[in-house]
């Protein structure tokens, strides 16, 4: 037994790195030409001794042979050599060579044994056949499990029965069943004889069907395998390459009689089904013409979720964060999260006014947060449902990020207290790429939430689209296989089977802390929404659905027949819940006003006043004392641990940093260090995530030092700054934007006291995360009254790198700002700039100095409210000798400068200035260089707009008034239809009451963001500089 287990353990696949190592060391040259496909794809036809299940074994032999041809039996060696040499199918195998003299005695002995027991061969073969049969059920049993409650569809889109299992798709058709049995046994696939059916076989350790028995008759083995794998539960798990995990699952599903429920449990299940079903019926009665994306056909979802939560609570979880789409959302809010019913019902009242700023996103999108006692476990539990846009699956990474943050803040490093549950529709789960991106975050150290339970409402349709047109994979859940998550398919018309898999899923999560999927195979009783006619497109399916008895009725009849409840008790349960609904409905009529803030998914206790207002409307200085700046600078330029060897190039970088600190200056990287380091001192957690952020795409940051002599030994100096500082997390992400940005947004949602930043590798890559930007970041507060202080760092700049790496598309962010270009706000208002920030949907900045970058990062936290911050960050300026700031610009009393006015000779004699150029970001350095070269420092003033939005009307008005004779021009390096021009021009005109034109100096409109030709780039740059400094150029237009 022990020996067998060790062998099995040895057969576990090698890890990727092991594989690379062993293969590259020992691989014979000829191996590259071995035709795997020819050998294993048609094994039965090709080589008589190869079969579907033995091909795994052959592969293992092959791998061993690749490593060392002598490690396998001579016959395998010859076989593989012949195959590699191109032997046609069926001829590669040769009988083993004659044995050597020395072993003749042993052979004689063995032969005498065989002759003495003529059935030994058959016995061994039969046992192997039975093992193969068991394994076939474990691997493919789910393909024939009866998963579709309608009995007309195949959950795996395939009606055939796998060739190596006995099960018949139609169990009622005994003739078919017998025929398969005959085919596979009597001289068929397994070479068993009909008489073998009553023979007793020893069971391998990889099955639990025996219970206490170690051997069973074949007939019973088949029956038990059928029971475990081919009834209402289809278990997909054999792709998991961990023996312990596979054994755990086998034990959960194969052990005879394991799926037992007490009468108490059955009654609870029935009561939950009553609530789920009657809730939808109530809504249908009261608002028959309203869309609600009802749950009819998958009412079992409510008890399913409750079971997962009960079981998880029992295992120590006290906070569950959920994300879900439209289907059944109201029901989940009412019956899982336990939102007050009147709050749900009043959402249907179209006459109610909104009390708060939220645009009151439709009721099946709002989030929720609720703390209560779990009645089953008698433990406190907090449930939160994240608000979601209509973009299916977009909330997945957000839920994960929020879960990670909650785990982080309560020190739950193993996910024992906080967990996430994600719900999906079948079409969306298969179709949306974000699902895959989110799965890939699930096991990364800085992103894992230690297992998410996924529940798919697999109603076998997506709007009007049939699954056969909606996916190429057998199941909608196949995406989960990439992370080795077990998948439990279950027929939703069998509520007990559903409860069982939900229990196992919750146990799996708390045992292995890995993702798991529950696939509720169900149907959709109505159209996509209650107004839709499904018969247009799915006539036959819907004919069947019309005949389908609701699951509540079926289950109630079953329990009545079992004597678990009686009819009056059942009816009383129904009328009790109906009464609850009616009473809540009556109360909902008293609601005069809709409070969107009641639908907050992440309250920030203590951050706002009790009525949700900021505690002040001012922002203190964002400057720091010289001591703090110097201390952070010194740590940033050192290696704060002993015996740690860094790369020579990095030593030079740190030395340069040290010199900057001595000279009291900072570059971009050091400014960022100062901002982060000081906030950490103040107890603010900082999390910087994105592709290659640890070093920095442009090799300027180096927040993680790597010991050059010790593998994987790293040091993060930022975490060595202060005693009792807040922790700093800096993490290279997977190569995803949509998933990772969504994740960080979710992380930022959990607490206002953290600076969460996502950096795009190049700014243009943010567009693969556009959905998160458009649906959450830009309008999140307006839709869901939820603030969020996430920071986006978007490297941007025209530097001749071509159209792909130049533009972070500022025009798009600016176009989505909610300030009015044509209305001049009241500039005399006290705290004008803070009020402006409070009213905006996000802040957009492009800093031209490291000092200002430092200030805007600190301001993000020192503000008494939270807004998303979009920063266009530089590339060449990271190393530009002029792009430095003195400590003087960062001392106490200093602030972020929304506008940096001209402060050179032009500002001394403003009346002589002919042109006032406005610009933002890097082009400032090109402009000042050119102005100096043309000796025009007295004639042209250059003012930088650092905060583009909200627009600094007040400061710009002062600038314009300072230069009465100057023409105004906007200069940008981006093409005219891009960049900032369309945003800035009307606002500048509004600032000056349209008294003067605002001219344009920049590139012409273009389709692509930048040219890929360096020479053209430079020519274009020179042309825009010529325009900027040609004082006659606009004369002809005036
Ligand atoms: C990203 C995205 N694309 C398209 C839609 C429009 N849409 C709304 S529901 C739906 C069908 C969803 O089917 P499924 O995921 O199976 O959920 P079900 O409605 O069947 O519960 C579609 C296409 C959407 N909401 N989001
Ligand atoms: Mg569907």
GROMACS .gro file of N, CA, C and O and ligand atoms in nm, residues 425-427 457-463, ligand 2:
model
   41
  425UNK      N    1  -2.330   3.457  -1.493
  425UNK     CA    2  -2.422   3.395  -1.588
  425UNK      C    3  -2.342   3.302  -1.677
  425UNK      O    4  -2.220   3.321  -1.693
  426UNK      N    5  -2.405   3.202  -1.736
  426UNK     CA    6  -2.328   3.106  -1.817
  426UNK      C    7  -2.264   3.172  -1.938
  426UNK      O    8  -2.146   3.151  -1.967
  427UNK      N    9  -2.340   3.256  -2.008
  427UNK     CA   10  -2.286   3.318  -2.130
  427UNK      C   11  -2.172   3.413  -2.095
  427UNK      O   12  -2.068   3.415  -2.161
  457UNK      N   13  -2.500   3.078  -1.252
  457UNK     CA   14  -2.641   3.055  -1.280
  457UNK      C   15  -2.646   3.015  -1.428
  457UNK      O   16  -2.653   3.098  -1.518
  458UNK      N   17  -2.635   2.885  -1.450
  458UNK     CA   18  -2.621   2.834  -1.586
  458UNK      C   19  -2.760   2.797  -1.640
  458UNK      O   20  -2.800   2.680  -1.639
  459UNK      N   21  -2.831   2.902  -1.686
  459UNK     CA   22  -2.967   2.876  -1.735
  459UNK      C   23  -2.966   2.834  -1.882
  459UNK      O   24  -3.068   2.832  -1.948
  460UNK      N   25  -2.850   2.805  -1.933
  460UNK     CA   26  -2.832   2.747  -2.066
  460UNK      C   27  -2.880   2.840  -2.177
  460UNK      O   28  -2.924   2.797  -2.282
  461UNK      N   29  -2.869   2.969  -2.148
  461UNK     CA   30  -2.904   3.068  -2.249
  461UNK      C   31  -2.842   3.201  -2.209
  461UNK      O   32  -2.822   3.228  -2.090
  462UNK      N   33  -2.808   3.282  -2.308
  462UNK     CA   34  -2.761   3.418  -2.281
  462UNK      C   35  -2.844   3.513  -2.364
  462UNK      O   36  -2.830   3.517  -2.486
  463UNK      N   37  -2.938   3.580  -2.300
  463UNK     CA   38  -3.033   3.669  -2.367
  463UNK      C   39  -3.115   3.589  -2.469
  463UNK      O   40  -3.208   3.520  -2.430
 1040LIG    MG1   41  -2.759   3.249  -1.902
   0.00000   0.00000   0.00000
